[in-house]
Short mmCIF file of C-alpha atoms in Angstrom, two decimals:
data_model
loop_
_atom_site.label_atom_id
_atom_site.label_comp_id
_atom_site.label_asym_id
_atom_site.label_seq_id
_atom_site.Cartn_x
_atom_site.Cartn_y
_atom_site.Cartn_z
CA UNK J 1 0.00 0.00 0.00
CA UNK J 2 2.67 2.22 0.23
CA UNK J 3 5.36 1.28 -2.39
CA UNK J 4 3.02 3.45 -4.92
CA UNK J 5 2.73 6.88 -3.22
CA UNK J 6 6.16 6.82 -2.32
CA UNK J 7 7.20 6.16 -6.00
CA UNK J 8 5.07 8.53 -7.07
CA UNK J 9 6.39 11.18 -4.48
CA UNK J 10 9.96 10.04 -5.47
CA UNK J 11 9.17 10.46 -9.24
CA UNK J 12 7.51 13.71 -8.45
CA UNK J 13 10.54 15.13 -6.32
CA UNK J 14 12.75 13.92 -9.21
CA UNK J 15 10.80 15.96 -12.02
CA UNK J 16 10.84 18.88 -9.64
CA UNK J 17 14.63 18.64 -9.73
CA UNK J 18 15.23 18.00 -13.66
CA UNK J 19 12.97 20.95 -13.83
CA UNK J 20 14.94 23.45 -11.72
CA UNK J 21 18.66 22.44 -13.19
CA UNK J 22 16.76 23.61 -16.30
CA UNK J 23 16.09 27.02 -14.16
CA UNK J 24 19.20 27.00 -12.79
CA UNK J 25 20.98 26.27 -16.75
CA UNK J 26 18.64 29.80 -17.55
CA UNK J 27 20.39 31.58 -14.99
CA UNK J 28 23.67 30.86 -16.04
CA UNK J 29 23.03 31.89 -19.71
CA UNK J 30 21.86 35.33 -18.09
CA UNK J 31 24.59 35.74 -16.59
CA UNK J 32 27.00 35.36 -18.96
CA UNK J 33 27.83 31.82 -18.94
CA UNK J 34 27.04 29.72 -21.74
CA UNK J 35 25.23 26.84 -20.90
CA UNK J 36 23.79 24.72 -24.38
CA UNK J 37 20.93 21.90 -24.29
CA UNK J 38 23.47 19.33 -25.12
CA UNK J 39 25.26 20.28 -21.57
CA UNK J 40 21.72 20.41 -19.35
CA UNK J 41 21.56 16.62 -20.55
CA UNK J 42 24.96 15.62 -19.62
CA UNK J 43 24.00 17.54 -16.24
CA UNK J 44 20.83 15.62 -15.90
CA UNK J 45 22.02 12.48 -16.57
CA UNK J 46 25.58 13.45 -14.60
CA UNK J 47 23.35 13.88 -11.57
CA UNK J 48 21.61 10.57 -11.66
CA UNK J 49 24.27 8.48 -12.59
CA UNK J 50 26.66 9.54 -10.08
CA UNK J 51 24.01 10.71 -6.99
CA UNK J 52 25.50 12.66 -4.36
CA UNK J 53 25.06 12.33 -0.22
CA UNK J 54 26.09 16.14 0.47
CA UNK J 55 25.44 19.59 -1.38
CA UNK J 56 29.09 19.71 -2.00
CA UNK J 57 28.83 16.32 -4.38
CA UNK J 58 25.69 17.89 -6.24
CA UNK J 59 27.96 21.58 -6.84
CA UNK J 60 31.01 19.38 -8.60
CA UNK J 61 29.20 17.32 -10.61
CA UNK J 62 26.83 20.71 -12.07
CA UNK J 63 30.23 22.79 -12.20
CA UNK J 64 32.11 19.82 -14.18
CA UNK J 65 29.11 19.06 -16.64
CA UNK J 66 28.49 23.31 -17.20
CA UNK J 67 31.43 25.19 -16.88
CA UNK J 68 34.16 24.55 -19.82
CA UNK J 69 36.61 27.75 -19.04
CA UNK J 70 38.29 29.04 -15.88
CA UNK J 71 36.97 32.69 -15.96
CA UNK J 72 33.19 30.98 -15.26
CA UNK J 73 34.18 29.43 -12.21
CA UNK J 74 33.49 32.46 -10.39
CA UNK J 75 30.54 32.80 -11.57
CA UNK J 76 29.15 29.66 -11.37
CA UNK J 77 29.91 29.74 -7.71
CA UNK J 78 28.21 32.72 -7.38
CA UNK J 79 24.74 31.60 -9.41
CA UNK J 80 24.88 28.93 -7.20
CA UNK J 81 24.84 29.43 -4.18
CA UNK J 82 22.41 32.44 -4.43
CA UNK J 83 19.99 29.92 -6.77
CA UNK J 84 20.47 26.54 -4.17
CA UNK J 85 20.85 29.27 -1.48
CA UNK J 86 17.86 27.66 1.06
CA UNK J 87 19.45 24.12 2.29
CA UNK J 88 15.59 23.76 2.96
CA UNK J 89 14.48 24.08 -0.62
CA UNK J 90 17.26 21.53 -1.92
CA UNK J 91 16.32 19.18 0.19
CA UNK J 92 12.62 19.44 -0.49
CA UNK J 93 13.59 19.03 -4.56
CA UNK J 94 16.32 15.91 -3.94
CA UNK J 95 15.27 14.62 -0.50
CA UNK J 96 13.92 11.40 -2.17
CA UNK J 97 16.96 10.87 -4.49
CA UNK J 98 19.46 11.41 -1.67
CA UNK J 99 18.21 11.30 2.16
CA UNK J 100 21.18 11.75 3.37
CA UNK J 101 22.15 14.94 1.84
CA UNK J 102 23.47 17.78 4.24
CA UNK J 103 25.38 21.36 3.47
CA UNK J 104 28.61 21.15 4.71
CA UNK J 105 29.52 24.52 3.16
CA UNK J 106 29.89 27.62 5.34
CA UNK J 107 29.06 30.88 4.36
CA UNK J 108 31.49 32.97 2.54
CA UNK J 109 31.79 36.66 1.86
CA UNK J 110 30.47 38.43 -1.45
CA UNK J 111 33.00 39.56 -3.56
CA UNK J 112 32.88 40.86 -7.16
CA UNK J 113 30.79 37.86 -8.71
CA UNK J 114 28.29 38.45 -6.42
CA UNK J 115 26.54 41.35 -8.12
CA UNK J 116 26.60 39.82 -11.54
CA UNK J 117 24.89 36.65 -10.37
CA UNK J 118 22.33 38.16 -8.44
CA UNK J 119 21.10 40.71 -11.20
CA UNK J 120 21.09 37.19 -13.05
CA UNK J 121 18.82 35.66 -10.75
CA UNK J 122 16.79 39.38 -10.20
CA UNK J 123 17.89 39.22 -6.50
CA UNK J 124 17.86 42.07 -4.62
CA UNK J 125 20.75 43.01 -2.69
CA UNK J 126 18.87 42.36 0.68
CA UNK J 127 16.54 39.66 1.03
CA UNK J 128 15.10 38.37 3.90
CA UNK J 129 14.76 34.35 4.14
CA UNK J 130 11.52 32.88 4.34
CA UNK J 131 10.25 29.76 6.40
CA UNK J 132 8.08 28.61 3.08
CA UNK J 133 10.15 27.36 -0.23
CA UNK J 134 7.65 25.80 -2.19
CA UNK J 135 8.05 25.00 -6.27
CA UNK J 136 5.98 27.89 -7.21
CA UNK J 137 8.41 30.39 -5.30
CA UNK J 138 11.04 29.11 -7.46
CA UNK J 139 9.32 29.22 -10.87
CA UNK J 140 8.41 33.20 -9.68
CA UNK J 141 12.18 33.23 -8.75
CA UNK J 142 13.04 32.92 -12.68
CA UNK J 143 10.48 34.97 -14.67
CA UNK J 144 11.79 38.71 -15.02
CA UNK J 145 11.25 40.65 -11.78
CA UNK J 146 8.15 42.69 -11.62
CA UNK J 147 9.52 45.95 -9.72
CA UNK J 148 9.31 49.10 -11.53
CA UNK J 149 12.52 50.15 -13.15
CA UNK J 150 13.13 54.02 -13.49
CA UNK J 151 12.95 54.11 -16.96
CA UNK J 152 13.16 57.60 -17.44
CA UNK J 153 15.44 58.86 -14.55
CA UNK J 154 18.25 60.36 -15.17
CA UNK J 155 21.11 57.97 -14.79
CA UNK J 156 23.13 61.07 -13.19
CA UNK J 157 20.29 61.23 -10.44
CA UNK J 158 19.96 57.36 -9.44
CA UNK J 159 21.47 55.62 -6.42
CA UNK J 160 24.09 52.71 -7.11
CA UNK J 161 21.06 50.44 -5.93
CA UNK J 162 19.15 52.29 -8.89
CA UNK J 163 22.35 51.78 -11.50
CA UNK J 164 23.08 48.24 -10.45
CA UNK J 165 19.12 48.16 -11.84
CA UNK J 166 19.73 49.95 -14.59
CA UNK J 167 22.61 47.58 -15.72
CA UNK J 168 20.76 44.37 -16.00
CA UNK J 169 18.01 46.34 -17.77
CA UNK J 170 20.33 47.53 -20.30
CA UNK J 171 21.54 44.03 -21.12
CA UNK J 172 18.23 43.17 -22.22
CA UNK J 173 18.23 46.23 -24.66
CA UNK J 174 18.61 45.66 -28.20
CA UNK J 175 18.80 47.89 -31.51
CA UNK J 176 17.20 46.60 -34.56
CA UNK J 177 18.70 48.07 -37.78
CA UNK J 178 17.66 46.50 -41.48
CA UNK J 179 20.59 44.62 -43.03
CA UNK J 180 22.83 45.78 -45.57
CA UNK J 181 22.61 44.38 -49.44
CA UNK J 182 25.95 43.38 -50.82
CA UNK J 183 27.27 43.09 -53.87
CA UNK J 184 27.71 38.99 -53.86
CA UNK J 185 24.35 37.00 -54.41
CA UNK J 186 22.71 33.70 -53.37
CA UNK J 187 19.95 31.43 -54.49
CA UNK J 188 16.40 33.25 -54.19
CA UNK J 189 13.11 32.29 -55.08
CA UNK J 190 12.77 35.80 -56.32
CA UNK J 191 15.40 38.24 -57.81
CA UNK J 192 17.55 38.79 -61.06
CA UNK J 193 17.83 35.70 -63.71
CA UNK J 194 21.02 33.30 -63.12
CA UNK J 195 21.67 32.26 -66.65
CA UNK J 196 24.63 29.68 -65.29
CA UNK J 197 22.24 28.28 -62.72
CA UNK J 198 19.71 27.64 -65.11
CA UNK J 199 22.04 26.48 -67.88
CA UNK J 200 23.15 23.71 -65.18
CA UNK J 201 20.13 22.50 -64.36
CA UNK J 202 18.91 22.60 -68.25
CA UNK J 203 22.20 20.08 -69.24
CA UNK J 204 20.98 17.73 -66.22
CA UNK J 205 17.49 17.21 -67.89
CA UNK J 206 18.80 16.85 -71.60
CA UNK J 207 18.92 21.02 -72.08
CA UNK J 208 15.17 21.37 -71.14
CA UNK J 209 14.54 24.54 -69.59
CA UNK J 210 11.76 23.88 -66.96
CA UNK J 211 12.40 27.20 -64.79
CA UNK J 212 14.57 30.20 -64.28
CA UNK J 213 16.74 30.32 -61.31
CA UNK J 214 17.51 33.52 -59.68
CA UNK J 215 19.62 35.29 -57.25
CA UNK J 216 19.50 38.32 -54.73
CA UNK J 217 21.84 40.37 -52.99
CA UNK J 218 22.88 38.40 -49.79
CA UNK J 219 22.30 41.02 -46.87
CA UNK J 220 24.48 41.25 -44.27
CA UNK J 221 24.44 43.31 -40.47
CA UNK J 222 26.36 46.89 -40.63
CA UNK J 223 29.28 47.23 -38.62
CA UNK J 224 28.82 49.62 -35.23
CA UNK J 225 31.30 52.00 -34.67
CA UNK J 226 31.55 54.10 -31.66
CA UNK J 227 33.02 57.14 -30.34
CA UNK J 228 32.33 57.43 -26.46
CA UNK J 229 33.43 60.98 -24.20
CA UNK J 230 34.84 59.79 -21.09
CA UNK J 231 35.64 63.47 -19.66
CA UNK J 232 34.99 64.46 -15.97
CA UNK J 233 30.99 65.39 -17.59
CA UNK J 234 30.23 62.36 -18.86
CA UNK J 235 31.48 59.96 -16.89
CA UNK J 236 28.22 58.45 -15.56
CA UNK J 237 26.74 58.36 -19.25
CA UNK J 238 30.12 56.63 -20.49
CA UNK J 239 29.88 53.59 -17.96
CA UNK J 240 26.02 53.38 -18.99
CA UNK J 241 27.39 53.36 -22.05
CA UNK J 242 29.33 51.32 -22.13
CA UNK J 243 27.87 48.84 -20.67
CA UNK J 244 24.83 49.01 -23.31
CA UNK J 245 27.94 48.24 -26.28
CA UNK J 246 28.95 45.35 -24.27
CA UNK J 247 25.67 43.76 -24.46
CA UNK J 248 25.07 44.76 -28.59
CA UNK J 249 28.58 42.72 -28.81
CA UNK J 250 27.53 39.40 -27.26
CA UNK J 251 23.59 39.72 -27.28
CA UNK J 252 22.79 36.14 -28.25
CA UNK J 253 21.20 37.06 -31.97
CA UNK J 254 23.48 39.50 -32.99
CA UNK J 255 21.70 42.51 -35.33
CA UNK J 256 25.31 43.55 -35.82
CA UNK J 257 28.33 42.68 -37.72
CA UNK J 258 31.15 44.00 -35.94
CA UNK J 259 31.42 46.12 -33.00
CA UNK J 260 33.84 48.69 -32.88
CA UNK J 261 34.67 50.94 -29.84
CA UNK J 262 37.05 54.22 -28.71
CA UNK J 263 37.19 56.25 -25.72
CA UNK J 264 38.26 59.56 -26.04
CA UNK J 265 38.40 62.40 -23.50
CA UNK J 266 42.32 64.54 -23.61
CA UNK J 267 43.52 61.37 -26.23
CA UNK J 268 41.95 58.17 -28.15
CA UNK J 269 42.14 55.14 -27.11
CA UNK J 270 40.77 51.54 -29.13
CA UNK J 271 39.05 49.70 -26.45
CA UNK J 272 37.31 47.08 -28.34
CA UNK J 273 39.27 44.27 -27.79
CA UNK J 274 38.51 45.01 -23.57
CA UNK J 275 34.51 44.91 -25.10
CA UNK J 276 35.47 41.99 -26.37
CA UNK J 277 35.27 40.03 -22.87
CA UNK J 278 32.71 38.11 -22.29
CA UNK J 279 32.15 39.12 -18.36
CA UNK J 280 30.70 42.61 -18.10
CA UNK J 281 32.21 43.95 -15.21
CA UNK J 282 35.84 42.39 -16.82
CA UNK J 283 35.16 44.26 -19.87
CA UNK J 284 34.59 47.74 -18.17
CA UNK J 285 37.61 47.12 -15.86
CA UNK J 286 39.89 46.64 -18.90
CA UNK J 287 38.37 49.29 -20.15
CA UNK J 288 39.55 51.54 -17.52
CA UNK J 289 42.94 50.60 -17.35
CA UNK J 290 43.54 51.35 -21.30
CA UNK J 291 41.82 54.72 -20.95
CA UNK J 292 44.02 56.34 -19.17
CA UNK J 293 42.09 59.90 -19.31
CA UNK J 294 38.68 58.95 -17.31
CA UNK J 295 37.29 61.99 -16.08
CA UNK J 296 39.22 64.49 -17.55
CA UNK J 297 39.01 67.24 -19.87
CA UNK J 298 37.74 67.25 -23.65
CA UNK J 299 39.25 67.50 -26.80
CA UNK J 300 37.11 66.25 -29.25
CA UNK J 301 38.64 67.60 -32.75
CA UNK J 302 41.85 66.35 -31.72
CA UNK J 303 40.12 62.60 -30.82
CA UNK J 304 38.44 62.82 -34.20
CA UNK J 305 41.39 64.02 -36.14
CA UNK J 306 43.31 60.88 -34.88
CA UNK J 307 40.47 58.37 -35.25
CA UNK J 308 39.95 59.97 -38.78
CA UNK J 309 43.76 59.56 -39.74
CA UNK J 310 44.61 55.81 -37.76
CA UNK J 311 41.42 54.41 -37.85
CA UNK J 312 38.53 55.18 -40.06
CA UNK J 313 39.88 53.45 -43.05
CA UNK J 314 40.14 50.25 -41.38
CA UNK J 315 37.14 49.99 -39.66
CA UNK J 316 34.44 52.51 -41.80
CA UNK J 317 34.89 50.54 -45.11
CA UNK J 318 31.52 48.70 -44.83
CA UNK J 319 29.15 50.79 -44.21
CA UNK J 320 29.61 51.45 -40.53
CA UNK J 321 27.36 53.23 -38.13
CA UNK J 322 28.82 55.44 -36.07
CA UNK J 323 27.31 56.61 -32.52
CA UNK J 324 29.43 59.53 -31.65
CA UNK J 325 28.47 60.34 -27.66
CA UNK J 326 29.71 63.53 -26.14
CA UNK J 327 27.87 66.38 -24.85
CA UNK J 328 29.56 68.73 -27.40
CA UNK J 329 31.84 70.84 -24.96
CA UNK J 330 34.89 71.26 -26.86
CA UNK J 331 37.57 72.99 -25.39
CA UNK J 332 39.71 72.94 -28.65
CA UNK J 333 39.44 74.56 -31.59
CA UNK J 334 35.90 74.79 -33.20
CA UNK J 335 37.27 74.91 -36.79
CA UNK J 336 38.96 71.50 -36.33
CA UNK J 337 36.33 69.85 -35.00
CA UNK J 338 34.16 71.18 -37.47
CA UNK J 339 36.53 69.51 -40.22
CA UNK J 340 36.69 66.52 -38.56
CA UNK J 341 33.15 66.07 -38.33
CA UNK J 342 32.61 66.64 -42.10
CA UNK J 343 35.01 63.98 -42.84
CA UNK J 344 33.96 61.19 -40.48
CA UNK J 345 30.24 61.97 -41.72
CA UNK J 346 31.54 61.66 -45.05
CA UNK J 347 33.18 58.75 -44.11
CA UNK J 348 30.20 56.55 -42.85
CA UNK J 349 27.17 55.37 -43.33
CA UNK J 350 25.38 57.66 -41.01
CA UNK J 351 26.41 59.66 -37.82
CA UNK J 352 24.07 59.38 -34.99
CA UNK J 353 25.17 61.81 -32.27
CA UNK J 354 23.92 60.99 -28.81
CA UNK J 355 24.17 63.61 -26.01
CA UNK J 356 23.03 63.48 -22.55
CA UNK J 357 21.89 67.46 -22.70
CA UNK J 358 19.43 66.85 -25.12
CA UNK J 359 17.13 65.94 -22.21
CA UNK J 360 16.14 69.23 -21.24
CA UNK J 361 13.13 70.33 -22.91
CA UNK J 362 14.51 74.08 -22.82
CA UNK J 363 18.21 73.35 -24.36
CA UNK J 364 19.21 75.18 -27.17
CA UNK J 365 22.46 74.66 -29.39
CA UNK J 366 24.32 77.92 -28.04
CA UNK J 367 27.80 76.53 -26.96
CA UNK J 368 30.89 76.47 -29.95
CA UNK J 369 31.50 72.64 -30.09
CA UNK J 370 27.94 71.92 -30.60
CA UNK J 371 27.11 74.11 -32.97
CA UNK J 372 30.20 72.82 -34.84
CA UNK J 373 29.01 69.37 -34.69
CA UNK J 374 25.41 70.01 -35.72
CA UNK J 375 25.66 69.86 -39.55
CA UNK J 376 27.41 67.01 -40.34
CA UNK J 377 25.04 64.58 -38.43
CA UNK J 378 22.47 63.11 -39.50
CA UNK J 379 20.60 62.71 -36.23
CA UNK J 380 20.89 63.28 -32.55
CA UNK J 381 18.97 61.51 -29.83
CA UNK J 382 19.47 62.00 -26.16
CA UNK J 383 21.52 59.12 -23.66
CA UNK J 384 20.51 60.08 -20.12
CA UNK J 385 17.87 57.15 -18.82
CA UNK J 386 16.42 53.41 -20.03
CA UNK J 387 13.90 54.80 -22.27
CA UNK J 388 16.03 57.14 -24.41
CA UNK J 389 18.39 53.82 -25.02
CA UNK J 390 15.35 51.78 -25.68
CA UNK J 391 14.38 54.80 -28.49
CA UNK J 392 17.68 54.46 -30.48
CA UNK J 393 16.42 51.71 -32.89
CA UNK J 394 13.93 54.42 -34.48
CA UNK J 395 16.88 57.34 -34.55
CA UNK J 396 18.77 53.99 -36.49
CA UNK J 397 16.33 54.07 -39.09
CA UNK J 398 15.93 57.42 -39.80
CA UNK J 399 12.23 57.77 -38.39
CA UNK J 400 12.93 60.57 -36.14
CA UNK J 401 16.59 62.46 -34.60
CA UNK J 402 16.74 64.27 -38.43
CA UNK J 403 13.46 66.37 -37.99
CA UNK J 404 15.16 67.90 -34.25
CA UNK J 405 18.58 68.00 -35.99
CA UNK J 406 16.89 70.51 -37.96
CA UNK J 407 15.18 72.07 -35.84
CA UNK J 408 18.10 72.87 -33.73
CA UNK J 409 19.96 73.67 -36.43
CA UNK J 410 17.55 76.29 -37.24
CA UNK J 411 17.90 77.69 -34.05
CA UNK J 412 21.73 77.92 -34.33
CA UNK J 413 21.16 79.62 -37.69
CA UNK J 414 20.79 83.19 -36.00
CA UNK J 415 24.09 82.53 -33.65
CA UNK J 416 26.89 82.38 -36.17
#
């Protein structure tokens, strides 16, 4: 009479596991670590091939079936222990598989991991423990977190609780941005004839001609160029910044081709291979230590000048974007920049300027450097909060920045 229900309850607590690895393989992807299907398997069946009597047995064998380079084992061991983080709750999910199990594993302090795994797992940075774990706490555990983000505050104005927000919301940003055509063609079901195509295919059937093949351009993504202040007034904006490039580089279904970046405040520095880190906070603290001129002053002629004479050939030839962000307040020489501008719009593809003072409703273009700037882009878009990020992908595509370009520029008419 009761070899069933405890099968059942067995089988039951064994689904209930299989089904939060899965979670748990979700979380890892969001952070950073990449976890495929074909892994989660060798997990699953890692885990009930080799059982385990303490919490320390069930960490190995998930870190040895998941985590295939060194820089992940961080954090892993982060995602971890804030996802198995209730010994109550594990042993609820696996108490039937292993009745033994206990956590041998004391408690250690956070350190730099910790952040990135909780905004993984949408912890907050206090939480108090509750008595109750139940399934359903841990299914709500792993949807996206229903607290209001401050989409349109000023990233200047919010708390590091507030930024620390901001960041994981701004990995889940994306800019959408139609592909390019190319000159080299594929197989279509529509397009231009392909006499040699359908010359083949005629000699196969005795030179019967049954239908035309044809060919269209093959599209591919633009390259993304960008050219980000780092001076003493835009040092909030840059990290932001920053940290939105990082996740346009490694966003899972890339909308880009390549992704080009430079820092430039009193000099210019190419910091894309630093982007090119996988770990987010890695990246930005790579970042820092090739720009040496964080928070300084501005020259921007003189950054664009170099970029235009080191760098734009090798990296503008196919039909790059470029996102130039500064606020405009050039402390140089106005006729340089002005120069410069004209050639790197030339340059490009198009020339999307994005500056944080755009967000006052009252701002008008009366300082040197940005009335300089104003005529060779094609489009300017403020940078300050969430929402003006999330707003780029329409700037992109031309359906608005131009009309306020002009506008603007209108205004600056009766300056000169």
């Amino acid at each position: 009479m009761t070899g069933a229900p405890q099968g059942q309850a067995r089988a039951g607590a064994e689904g209930r596991l299989v089904e939060n690895i899965v979670h748990f393989a979700r979380a890892l992807r969001k952070a950073g670590v990449r976890v495929g299907p074909a892994q989660v398997e060798t997990a699953l069946r890692a885990v009930e091939a080799a059982g385990f009597t303490r919490r320390d047995d069930f960490y190995h064998v998930l870190r040895a079936t998941m985590v295939s380079r060194a820089e992940q084992l961080e954090v892993f061991h982060q995602v971890f222990a804030l996802f198995w983080r209730d010994p109550d709750l594990i042993a609820q999910m696996i108490h039937m598989m292993s009745p033994q199990m206990r956590d041998d594993t004391a408690p250690k302090a956070r350190d730099a991991g910790h952040r990135r795994a909780a905004e993984a797992l949408g912890d907050p940075p206090a939480r108090p423990p509750r008595k109750e774990q139940t399934e359903v706490e841990m299914r709500a555990l792993m949807t996206a977190s229903e607290r209001a983000v401050l989409r349109g505050r000023d990233f200047e104005q919010m708390s590091g609780a507030e930024l620390r927000e901001a960041e994981a919301a701004i990995r889940a940003l994306d800019l959408d941005l139609p592909p390019l055509a190319t000159r080299r063609a594929r197989p279509a079901p529509r397009g231009r004839p392909d006499p040699r195509a359908t010359l083949r295919q005629a000699m196969r059937r005795g030179g019967e001609v049954q239908r035309l093949a044809r060919r269209a351009p093959e599209p591919r993504p633009p390259d993304l160029v960008t050219l980000c202040d780092i001076s003493g007034s835009m040092s909030v904006y840059s990290r932001m910044l920053l940290r939105f490039l990082h996740a346009l580089a490694h966003a899972e279904h890339r909308r880009w081709g390549k992704v080009h970046a430079f820092t430039f405040g009193t000099a210019l520095t190419n910091v894309s291979r630093a982007l090119a880190r996988a770990e987010p906070d890695a990246a930005l603290a790579a970042i820092g230590q090739e720009a040496r001129d964080w928070e300084g002053g501005t020259r921007i002629g003189a950054a664009l000048a170099r970029f235009n004479r080191d760098w734009s050939r090798r990296v503008l030839g196919r039909g790059a974007v470029v996102l130039l962000i500064t606020d405009g307040l050039e402390r140089g020489e106005t006729d340089r920049l002005a120069a410069e501008a004209e050639r790197l719009h030339l340059s490009c593809r198009r020339l999307i300027w994005l500056n944080p003072l755009l967000r006052w409703e009252g701002f008008a273009p009366k300082a040197a450097g940005i009335r300089a700037l104003m005529p060779h882009v094609d489009a300017f878009h403020a940078c300050h909060s969430l929402d003006s990020l999330a707003d780029l992908t329409a700037v992109l595509g031309g359906a608005e920045g131009g009309a306020r370009r002009r506008d603007m520029q209108a205004q600056a008419t009766p300056l000169a």
